[in-house]
mmCIF file of C-alpha atoms in Angstrom:
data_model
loop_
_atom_site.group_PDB
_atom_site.id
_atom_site.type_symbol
_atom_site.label_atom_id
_atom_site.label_comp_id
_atom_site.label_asym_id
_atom_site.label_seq_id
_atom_site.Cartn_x
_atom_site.Cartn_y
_atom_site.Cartn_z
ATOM 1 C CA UNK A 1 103.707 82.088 90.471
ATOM 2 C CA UNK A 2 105.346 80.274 93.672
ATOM 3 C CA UNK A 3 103.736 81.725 96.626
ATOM 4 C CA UNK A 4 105.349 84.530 98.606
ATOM 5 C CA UNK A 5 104.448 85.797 102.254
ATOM 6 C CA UNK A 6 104.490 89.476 100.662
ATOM 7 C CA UNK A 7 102.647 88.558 97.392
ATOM 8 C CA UNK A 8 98.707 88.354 97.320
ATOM 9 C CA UNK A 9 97.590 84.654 96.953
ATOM 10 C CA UNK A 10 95.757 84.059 93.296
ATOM 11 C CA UNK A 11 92.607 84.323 93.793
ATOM 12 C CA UNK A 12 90.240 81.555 94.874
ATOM 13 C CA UNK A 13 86.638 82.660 93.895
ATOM 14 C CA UNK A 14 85.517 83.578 90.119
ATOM 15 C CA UNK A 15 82.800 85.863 89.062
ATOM 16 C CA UNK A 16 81.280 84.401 85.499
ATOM 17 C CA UNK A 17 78.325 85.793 83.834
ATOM 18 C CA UNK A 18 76.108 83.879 80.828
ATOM 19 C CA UNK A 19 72.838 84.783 78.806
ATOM 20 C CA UNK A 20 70.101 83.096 79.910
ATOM 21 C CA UNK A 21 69.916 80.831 76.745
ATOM 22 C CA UNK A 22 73.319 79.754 77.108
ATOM 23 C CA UNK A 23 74.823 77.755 79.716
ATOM 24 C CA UNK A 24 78.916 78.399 79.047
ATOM 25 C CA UNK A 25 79.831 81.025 82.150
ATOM 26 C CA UNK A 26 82.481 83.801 81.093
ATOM 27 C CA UNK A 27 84.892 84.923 83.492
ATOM 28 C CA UNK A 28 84.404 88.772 84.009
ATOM 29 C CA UNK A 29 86.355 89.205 87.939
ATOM 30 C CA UNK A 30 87.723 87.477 90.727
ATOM 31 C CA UNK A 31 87.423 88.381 94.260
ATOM 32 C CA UNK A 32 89.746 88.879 97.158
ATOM 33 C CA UNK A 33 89.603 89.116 100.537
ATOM 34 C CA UNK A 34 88.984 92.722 102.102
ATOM 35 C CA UNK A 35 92.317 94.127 103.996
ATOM 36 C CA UNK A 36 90.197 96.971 106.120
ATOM 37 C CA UNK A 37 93.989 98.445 106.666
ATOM 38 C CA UNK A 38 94.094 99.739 102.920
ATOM 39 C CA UNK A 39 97.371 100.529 101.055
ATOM 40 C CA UNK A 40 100.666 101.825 101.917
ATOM 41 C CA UNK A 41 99.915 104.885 99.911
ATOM 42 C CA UNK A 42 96.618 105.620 102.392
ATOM 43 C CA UNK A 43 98.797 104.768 105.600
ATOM 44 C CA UNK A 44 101.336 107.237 104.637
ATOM 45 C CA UNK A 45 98.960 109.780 103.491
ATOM 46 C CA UNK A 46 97.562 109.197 106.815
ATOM 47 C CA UNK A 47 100.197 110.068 108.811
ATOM 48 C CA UNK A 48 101.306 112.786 106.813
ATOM 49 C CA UNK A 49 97.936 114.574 107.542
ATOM 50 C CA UNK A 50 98.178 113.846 111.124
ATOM 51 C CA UNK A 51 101.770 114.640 111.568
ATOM 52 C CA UNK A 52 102.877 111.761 112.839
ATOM 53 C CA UNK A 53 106.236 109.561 112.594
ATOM 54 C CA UNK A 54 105.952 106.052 111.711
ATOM 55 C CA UNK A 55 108.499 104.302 113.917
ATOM 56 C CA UNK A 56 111.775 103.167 112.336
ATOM 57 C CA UNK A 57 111.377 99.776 112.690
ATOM 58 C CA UNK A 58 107.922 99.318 110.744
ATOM 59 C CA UNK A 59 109.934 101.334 107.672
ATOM 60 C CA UNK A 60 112.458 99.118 107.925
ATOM 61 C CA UNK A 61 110.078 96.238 107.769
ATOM 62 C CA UNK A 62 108.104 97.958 104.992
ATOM 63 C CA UNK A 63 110.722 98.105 102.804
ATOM 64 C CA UNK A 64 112.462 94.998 102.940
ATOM 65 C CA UNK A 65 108.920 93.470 102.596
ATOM 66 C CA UNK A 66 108.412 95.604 99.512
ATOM 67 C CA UNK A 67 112.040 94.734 98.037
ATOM 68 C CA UNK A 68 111.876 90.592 98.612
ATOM 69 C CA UNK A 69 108.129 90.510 97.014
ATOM 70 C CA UNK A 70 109.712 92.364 93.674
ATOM 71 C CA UNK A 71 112.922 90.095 93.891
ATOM 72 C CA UNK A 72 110.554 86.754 94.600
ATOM 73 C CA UNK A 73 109.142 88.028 91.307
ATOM 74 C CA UNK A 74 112.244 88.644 89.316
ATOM 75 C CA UNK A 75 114.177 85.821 90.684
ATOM 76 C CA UNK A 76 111.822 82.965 91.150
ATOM 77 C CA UNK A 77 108.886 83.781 89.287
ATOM 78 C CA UNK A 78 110.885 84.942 86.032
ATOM 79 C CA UNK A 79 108.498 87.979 85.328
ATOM 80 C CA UNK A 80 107.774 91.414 86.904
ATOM 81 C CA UNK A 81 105.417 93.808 88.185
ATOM 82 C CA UNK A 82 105.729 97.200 85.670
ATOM 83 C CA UNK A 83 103.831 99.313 88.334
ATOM 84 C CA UNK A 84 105.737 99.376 91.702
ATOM 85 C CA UNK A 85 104.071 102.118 94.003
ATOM 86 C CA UNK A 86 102.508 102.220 97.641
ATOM 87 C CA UNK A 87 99.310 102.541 96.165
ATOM 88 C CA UNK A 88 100.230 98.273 94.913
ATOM 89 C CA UNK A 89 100.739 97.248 98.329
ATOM 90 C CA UNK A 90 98.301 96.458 100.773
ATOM 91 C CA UNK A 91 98.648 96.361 104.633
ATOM 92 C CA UNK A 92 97.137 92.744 105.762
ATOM 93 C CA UNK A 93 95.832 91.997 109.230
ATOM 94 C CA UNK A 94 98.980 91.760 110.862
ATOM 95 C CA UNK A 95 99.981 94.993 109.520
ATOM 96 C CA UNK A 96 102.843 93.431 106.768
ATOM 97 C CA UNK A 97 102.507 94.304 103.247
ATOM 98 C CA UNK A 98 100.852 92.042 100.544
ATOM 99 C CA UNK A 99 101.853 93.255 96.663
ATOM 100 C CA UNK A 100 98.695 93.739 94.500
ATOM 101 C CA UNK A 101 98.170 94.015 90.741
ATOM 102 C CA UNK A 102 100.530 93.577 88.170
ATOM 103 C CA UNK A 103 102.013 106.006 88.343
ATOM 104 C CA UNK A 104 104.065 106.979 86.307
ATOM 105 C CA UNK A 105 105.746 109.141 89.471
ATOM 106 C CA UNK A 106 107.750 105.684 90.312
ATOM 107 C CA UNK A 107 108.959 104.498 87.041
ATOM 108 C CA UNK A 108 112.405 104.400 85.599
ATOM 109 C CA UNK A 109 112.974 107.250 82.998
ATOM 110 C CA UNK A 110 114.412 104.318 80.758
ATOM 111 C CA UNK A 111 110.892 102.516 80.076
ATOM 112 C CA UNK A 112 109.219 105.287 78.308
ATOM 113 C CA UNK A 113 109.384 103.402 74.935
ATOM 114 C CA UNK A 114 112.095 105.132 73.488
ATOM 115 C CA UNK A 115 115.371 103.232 74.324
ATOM 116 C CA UNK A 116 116.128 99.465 73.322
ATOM 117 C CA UNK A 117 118.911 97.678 75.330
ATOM 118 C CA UNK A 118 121.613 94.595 75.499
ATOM 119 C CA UNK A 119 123.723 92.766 78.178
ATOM 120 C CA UNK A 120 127.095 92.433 76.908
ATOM 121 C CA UNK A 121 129.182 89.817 79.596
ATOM 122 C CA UNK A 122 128.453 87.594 82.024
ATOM 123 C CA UNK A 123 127.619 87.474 85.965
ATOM 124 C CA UNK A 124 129.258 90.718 87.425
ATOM 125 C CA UNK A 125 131.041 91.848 84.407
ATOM 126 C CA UNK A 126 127.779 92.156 82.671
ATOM 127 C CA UNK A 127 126.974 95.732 81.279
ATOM 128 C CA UNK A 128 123.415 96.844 79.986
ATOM 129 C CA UNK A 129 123.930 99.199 76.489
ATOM 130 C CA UNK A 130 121.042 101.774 75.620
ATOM 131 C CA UNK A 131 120.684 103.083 72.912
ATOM 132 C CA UNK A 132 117.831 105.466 71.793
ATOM 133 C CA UNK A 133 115.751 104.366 69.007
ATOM 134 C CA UNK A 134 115.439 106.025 66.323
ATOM 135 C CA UNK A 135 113.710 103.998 63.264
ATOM 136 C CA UNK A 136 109.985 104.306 61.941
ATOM 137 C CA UNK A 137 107.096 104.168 64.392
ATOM 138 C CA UNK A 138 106.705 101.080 66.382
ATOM 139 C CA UNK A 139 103.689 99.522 68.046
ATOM 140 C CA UNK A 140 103.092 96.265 69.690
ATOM 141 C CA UNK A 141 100.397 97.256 72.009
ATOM 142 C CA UNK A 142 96.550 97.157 70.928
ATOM 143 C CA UNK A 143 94.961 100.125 69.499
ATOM 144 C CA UNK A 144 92.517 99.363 72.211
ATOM 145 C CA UNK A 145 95.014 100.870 74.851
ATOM 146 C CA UNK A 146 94.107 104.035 76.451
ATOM 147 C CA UNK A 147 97.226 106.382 75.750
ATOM 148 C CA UNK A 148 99.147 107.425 72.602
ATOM 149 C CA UNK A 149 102.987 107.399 73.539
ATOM 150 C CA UNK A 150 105.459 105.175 75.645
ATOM 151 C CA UNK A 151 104.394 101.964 77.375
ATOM 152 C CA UNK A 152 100.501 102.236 76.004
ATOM 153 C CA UNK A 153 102.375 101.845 72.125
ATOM 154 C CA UNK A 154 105.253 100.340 73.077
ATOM 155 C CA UNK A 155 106.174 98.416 76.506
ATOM 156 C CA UNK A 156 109.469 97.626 76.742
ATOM 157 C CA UNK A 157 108.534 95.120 79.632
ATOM 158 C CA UNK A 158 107.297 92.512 76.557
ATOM 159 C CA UNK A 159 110.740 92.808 75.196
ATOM 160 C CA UNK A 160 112.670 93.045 77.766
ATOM 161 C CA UNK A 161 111.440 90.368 79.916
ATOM 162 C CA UNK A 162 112.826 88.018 76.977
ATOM 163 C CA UNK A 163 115.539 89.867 75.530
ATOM 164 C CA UNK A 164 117.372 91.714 78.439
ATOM 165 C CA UNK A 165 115.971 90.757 81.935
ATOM 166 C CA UNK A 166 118.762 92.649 83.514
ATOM 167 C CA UNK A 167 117.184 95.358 82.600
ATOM 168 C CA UNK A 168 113.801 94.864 83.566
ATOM 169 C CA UNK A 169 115.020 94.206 87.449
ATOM 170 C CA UNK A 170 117.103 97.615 87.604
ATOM 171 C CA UNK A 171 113.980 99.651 85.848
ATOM 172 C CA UNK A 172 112.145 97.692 88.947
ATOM 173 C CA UNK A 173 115.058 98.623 91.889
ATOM 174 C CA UNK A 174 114.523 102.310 90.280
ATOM 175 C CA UNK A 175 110.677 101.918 91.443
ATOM 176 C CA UNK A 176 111.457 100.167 94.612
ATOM 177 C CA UNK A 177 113.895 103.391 95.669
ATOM 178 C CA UNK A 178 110.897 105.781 94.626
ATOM 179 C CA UNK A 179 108.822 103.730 96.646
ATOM 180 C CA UNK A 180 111.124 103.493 99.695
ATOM 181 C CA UNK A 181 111.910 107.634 99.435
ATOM 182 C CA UNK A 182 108.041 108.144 99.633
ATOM 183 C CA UNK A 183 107.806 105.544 102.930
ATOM 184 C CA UNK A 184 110.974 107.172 104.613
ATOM 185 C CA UNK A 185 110.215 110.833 104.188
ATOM 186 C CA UNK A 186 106.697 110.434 104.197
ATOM 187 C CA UNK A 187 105.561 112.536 101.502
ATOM 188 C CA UNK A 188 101.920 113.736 100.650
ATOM 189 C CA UNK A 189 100.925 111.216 98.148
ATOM 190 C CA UNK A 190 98.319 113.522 97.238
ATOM 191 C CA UNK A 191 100.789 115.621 95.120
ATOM 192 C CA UNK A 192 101.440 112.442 93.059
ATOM 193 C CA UNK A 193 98.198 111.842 91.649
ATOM 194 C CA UNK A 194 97.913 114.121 88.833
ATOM 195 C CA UNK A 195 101.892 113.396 87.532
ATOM 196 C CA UNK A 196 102.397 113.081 83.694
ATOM 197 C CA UNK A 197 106.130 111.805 83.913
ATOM 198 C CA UNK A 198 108.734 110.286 86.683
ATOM 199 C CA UNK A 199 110.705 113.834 85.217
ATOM 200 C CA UNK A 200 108.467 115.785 87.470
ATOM 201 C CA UNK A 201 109.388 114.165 90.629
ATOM 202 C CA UNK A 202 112.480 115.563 92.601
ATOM 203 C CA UNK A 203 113.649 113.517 95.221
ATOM 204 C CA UNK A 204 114.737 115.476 98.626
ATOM 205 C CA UNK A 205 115.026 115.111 102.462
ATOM 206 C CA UNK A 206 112.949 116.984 103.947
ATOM 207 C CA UNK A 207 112.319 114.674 107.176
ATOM 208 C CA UNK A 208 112.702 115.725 110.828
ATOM 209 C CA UNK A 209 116.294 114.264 110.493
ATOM 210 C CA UNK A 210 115.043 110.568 111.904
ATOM 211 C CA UNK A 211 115.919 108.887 108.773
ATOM 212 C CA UNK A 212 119.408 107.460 108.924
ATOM 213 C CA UNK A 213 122.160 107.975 106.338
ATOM 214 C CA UNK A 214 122.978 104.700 105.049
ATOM 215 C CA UNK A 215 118.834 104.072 104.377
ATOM 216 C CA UNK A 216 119.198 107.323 101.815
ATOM 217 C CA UNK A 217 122.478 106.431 100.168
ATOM 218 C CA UNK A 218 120.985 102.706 99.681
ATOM 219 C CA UNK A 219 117.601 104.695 98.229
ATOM 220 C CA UNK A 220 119.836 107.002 96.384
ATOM 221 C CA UNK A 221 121.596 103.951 94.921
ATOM 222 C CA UNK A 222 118.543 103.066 93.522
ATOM 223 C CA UNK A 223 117.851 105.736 91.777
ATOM 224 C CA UNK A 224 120.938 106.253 89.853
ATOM 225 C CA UNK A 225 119.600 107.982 86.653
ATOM 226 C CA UNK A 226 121.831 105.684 84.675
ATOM 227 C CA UNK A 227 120.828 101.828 84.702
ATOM 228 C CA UNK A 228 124.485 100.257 85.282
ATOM 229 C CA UNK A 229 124.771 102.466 88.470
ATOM 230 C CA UNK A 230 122.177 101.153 90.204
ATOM 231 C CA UNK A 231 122.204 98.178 93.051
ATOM 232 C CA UNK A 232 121.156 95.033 92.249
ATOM 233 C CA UNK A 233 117.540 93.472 93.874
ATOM 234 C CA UNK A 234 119.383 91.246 95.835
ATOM 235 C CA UNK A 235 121.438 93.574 97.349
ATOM 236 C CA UNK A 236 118.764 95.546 98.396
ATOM 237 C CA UNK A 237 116.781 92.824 99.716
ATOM 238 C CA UNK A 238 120.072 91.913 102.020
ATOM 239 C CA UNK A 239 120.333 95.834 102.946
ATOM 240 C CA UNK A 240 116.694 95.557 104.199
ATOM 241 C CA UNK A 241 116.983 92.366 105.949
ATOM 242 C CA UNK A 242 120.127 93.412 107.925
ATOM 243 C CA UNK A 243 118.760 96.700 108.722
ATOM 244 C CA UNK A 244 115.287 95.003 110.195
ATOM 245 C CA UNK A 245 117.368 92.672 112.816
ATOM 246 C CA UNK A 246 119.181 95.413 113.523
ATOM 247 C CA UNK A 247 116.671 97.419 114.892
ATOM 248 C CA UNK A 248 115.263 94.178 116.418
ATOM 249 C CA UNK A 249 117.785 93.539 118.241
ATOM 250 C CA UNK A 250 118.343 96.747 120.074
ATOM 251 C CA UNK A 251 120.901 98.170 118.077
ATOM 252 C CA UNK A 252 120.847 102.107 118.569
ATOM 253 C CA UNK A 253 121.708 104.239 114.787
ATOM 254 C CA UNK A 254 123.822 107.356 115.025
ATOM 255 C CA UNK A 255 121.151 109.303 113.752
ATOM 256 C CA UNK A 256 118.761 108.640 116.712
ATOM 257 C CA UNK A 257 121.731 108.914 119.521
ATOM 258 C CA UNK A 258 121.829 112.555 117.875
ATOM 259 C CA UNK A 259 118.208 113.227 118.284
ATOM 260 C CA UNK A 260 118.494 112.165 121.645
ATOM 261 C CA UNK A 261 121.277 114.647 122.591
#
């Protein structure tokens, strides 16, 4: 993959193993460089338990950070990441985020295994079709993978990533906003951890009212339950992007003039 300032680099060390009577080393792990600032998911959860605010501007940052690594992969790289959560992005020295490893709480309610796809048109008249499947029991994963229903028998990432790429990157923006929500409002990630299906989630604003109003739409944009609805990755990343300068450069939102009332 080309490299990307918000993408960990491959790694440069390999761990190999061989019996003592043979001398051909297998490959059983890599390592990586320790980031003693941990994961987006810990900082959060962090802050939640110490009821703090993170400032505006390191959001901001956040998710634009978060939203160029996936488009960097989409766009450039041709592939994608099929697990997009805080817990897969790690807070470097310098405090911006690095995207690690290629729960179900983030993903789009279209991947589960049971809906095939098809672009029909070109550039922005192009239209993704779903249609639920409903033919004999499929399987391309290996009976080796831990699980017995969606993704573990049947990712749709394999197929899509060929057939309908389209489709892959709005699954991916529907991640992203799920992502972004649990940044902005700061939710206990703790809740998360024992979730069986992105159903269970339910997305609200709960917040101190610091968040501002165009940064929920854009989140609610990506999380249009139906595909076509959603805003594209590029979009998103330009959002982002505008909304860090802004901030940079001293420009006050509506929201905080409120709060300051």
């Amino acid at each position: 993959m080309p490299p990307h300032p918000n993408i960990m680099k491959p790694a440069q060390i390999l761990v190999t193993v061989s019996k003592s009577s043979d001398d051909k080393p297998v490959v059983c792990g890599t390592l990586y460089p320790f980031l003693q600032n941990g994961t987006l998911a810990s900082y959060i959860q962090m802050n939640v338990e110490s009821s703090q605010r993170i400032p505006l501007p390191q959001k901001a940052q956040w998710c634009y950070e978060m939203a160029s690594a996936i488009a960097h992969t989409h766009l450039v790289a041709h592939t994608y990441h099929m697990d997009i959560k805080p817990g897969n992005f790690l807070l470097d020295d310098n405090n911006n985020l690095e995207q690690n490893d290629a729960p179900v709480t983030t993903a789009a309610p279209e991947i589960d295994g049971t809906w095939d796809v098809e672009q029909t048109g070109e550039g922005e008249n192009a239209t993704l079709q779903y249609r639920k499947y409903s033919g004999p029991e499929r399987r391309h994963m290996p009976l080796t993978t831990p699980g017995d229903k969606g993704w573990n028998t049947w990712n749709v990432f394999l197929e899509w990533s060929k057939n309908c790429p389209k489709a892959l990157e709005l699954a991916e923006v529907f991640s992203l906003g799920r992502s972004m929500w649990m940044l902005l409002e700061q939710t206990d990630m703790d809740i998360f951890d024992d979730g069986e299906s992105t159903e269970e989630v339910v997305v609200d604003w709960k917040s101190p009212g610091d968040i501002p109003e165009s940064w929920k739409g854009i989140v609610r944009r990506c999380l249009e339950i139906q595909p076509n609805d959603r805003i594209g990755i590029t979009e998103l990343v330009t959002f982002w992007d505008c909304e860090r300068h802004k901030l940079r450069s001293g420009q006050v939102f509506e929201v905080q003039e409120k709060l300051l009332d």
